[in-house]
Short mmCIF file of C-alpha atoms in Angstrom, two decimals:
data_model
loop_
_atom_site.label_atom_id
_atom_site.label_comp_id
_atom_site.label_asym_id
_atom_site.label_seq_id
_atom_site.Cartn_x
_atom_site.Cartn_y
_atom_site.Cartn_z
CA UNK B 1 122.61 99.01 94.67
CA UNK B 2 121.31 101.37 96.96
CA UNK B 3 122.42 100.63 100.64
CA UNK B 4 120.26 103.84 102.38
CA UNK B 5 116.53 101.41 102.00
CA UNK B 6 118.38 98.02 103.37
CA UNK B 7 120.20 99.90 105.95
CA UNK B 8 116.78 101.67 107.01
CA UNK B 9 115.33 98.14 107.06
CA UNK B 10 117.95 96.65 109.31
CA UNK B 11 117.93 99.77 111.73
CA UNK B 12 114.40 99.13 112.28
CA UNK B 13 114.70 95.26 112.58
CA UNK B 14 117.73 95.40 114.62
CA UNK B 15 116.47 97.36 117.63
CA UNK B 16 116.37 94.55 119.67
CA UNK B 17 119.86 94.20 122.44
CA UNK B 18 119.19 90.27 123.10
CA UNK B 19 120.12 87.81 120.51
CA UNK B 20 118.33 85.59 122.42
CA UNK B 21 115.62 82.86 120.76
CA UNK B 22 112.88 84.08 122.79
CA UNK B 23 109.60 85.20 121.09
CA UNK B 24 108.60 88.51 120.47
CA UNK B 25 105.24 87.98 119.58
CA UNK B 26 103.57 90.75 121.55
CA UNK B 27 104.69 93.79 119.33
CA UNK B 28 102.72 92.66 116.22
CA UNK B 29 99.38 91.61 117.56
CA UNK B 30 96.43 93.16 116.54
CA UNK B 31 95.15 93.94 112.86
CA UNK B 32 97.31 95.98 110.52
CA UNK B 33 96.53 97.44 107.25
CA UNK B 34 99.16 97.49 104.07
CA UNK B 35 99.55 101.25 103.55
CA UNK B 36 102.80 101.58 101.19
CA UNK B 37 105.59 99.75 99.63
CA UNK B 38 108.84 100.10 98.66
CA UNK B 39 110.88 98.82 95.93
CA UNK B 40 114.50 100.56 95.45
CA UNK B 41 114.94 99.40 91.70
CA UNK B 42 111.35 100.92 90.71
CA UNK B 43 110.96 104.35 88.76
CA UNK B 44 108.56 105.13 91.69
CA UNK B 45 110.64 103.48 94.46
CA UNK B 46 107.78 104.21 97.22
CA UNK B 47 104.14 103.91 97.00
CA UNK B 48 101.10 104.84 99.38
CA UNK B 49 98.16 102.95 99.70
CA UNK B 50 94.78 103.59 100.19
CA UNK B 51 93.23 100.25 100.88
CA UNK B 52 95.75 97.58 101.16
CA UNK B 53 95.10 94.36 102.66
CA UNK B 54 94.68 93.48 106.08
CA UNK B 55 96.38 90.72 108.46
CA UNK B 56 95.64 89.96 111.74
CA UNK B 57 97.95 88.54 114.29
CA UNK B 58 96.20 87.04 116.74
CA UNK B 59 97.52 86.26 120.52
CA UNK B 60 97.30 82.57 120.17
CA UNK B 61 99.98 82.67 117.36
CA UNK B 62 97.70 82.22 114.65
CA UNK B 63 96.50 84.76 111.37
CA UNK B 64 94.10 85.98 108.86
CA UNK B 65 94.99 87.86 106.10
CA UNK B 66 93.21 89.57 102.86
CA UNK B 67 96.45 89.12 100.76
CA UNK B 68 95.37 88.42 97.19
CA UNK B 69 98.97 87.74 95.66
CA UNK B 70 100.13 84.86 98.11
CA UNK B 71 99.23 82.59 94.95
CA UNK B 72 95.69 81.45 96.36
CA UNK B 73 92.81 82.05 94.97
CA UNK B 74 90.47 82.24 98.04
CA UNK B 75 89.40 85.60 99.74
CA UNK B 76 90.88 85.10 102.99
CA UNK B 77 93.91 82.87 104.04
CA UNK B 78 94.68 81.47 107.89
CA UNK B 79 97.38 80.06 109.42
CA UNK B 80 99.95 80.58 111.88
CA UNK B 81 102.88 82.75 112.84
CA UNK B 82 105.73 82.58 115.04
CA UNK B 83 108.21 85.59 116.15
CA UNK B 84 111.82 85.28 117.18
CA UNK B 85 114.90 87.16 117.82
CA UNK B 86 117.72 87.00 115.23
CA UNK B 87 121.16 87.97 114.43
CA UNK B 88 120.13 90.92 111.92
CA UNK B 89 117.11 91.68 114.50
CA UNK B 90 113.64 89.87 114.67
CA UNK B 91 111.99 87.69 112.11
CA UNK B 92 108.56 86.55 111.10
CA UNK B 93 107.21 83.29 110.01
CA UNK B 94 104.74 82.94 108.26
CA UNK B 95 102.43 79.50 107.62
CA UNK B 96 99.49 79.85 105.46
CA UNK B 97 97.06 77.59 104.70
CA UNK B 98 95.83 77.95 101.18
CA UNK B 99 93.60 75.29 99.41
CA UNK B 100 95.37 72.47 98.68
CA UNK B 101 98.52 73.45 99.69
CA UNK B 102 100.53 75.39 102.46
CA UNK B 103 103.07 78.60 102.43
CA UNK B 104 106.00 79.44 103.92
CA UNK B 105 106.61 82.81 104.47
CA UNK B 106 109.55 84.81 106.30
CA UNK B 107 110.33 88.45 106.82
CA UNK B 108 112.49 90.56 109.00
CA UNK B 109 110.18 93.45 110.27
CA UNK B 110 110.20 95.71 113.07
CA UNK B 111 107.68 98.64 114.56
CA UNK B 112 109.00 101.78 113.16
CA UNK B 113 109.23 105.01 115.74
CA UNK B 114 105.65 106.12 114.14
CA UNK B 115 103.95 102.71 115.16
CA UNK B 116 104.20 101.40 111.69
CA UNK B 117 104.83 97.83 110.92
CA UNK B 118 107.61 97.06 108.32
CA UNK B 119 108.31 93.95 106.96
CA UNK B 120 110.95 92.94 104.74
CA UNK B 121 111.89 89.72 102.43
CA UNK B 122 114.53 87.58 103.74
CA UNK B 123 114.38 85.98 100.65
CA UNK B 124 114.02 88.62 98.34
CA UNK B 125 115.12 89.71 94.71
CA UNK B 126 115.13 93.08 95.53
CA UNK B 127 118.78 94.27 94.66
CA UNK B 128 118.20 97.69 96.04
CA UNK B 129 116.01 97.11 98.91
CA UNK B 130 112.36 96.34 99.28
CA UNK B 131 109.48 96.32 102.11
CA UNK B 132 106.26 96.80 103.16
CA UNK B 133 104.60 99.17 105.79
CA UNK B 134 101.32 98.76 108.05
CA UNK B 135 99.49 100.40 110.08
CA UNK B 136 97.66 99.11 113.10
CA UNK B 137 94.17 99.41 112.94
CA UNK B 138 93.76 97.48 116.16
CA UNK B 139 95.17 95.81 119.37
CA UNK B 140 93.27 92.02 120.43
CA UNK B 141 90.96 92.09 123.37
CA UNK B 142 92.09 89.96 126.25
CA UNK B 143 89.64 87.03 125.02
CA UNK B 144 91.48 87.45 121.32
#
């Protein structure tokens, strides 16, 4: 197991002082774009994107994402999301509303030094360390 990507993920999520359960919404609205991945136990452990997916986090706690392997077969997939400061840093929850049936997702993430948003499994089967990275294509309008 390599410990340099999970300790890189937990730098980034851990920024925070307050250990509070206050949400920390704020930091991720706006839409983002998937531009890489990372998987530690891969022959090609990081990979650039050129058109990932998009998600939008919206200020009234509710998104829209693009993301075609969340196990749904429509083109676009809504729901809700809620922010909150953790022991290991911040975490995002994810509820998605897919046809007949509703998703649970949660991530640590954080908002790297460059801006980027990186997300990581909490649940994960990534032995050596796995996450995703976005880039913000654009912040909400006040009527967002």
């Amino acid at each position: 197991m390599k410990p340099l990507p999970i300790l890189l993920v937990l730098i980034l999520v851990s920024s925070c002082h307050s250990q509070d359960e206050q949400p920390i919404n704020d930091s991720i609205f706006g839409v983002w774009q998937l531009v890489g991945r990372y998987d530690g136990g891969s022959a090609q452990p990081y990979q650039a994107l050129e058109n990932g997916y998009m998600i939008t986090f919206k200020t009234d706690s509710t998104l829209i994402t693009e993301e075609p392997t969340l196990g749904c077969s429509v083109d676009q997939v809504d729901g809700s999301f809620q922010t909150r400061k953790v022991e290991k840093g911040a975490e995002l929850t994810m509820q998605l509303n897919c046809e007949d049936k509703e998703l649970s997702l949660v991530f640590y993430y954080g908002i790297d030094a460059e801006g980027y948003l990186v997300t990581s499994p909490k649940e994960s089967s990534c032995d050596e360390g796995c996450y995703s990275k976005f880039k913000r294509i654009s912040t909400p309008k006040a009527s967002d």
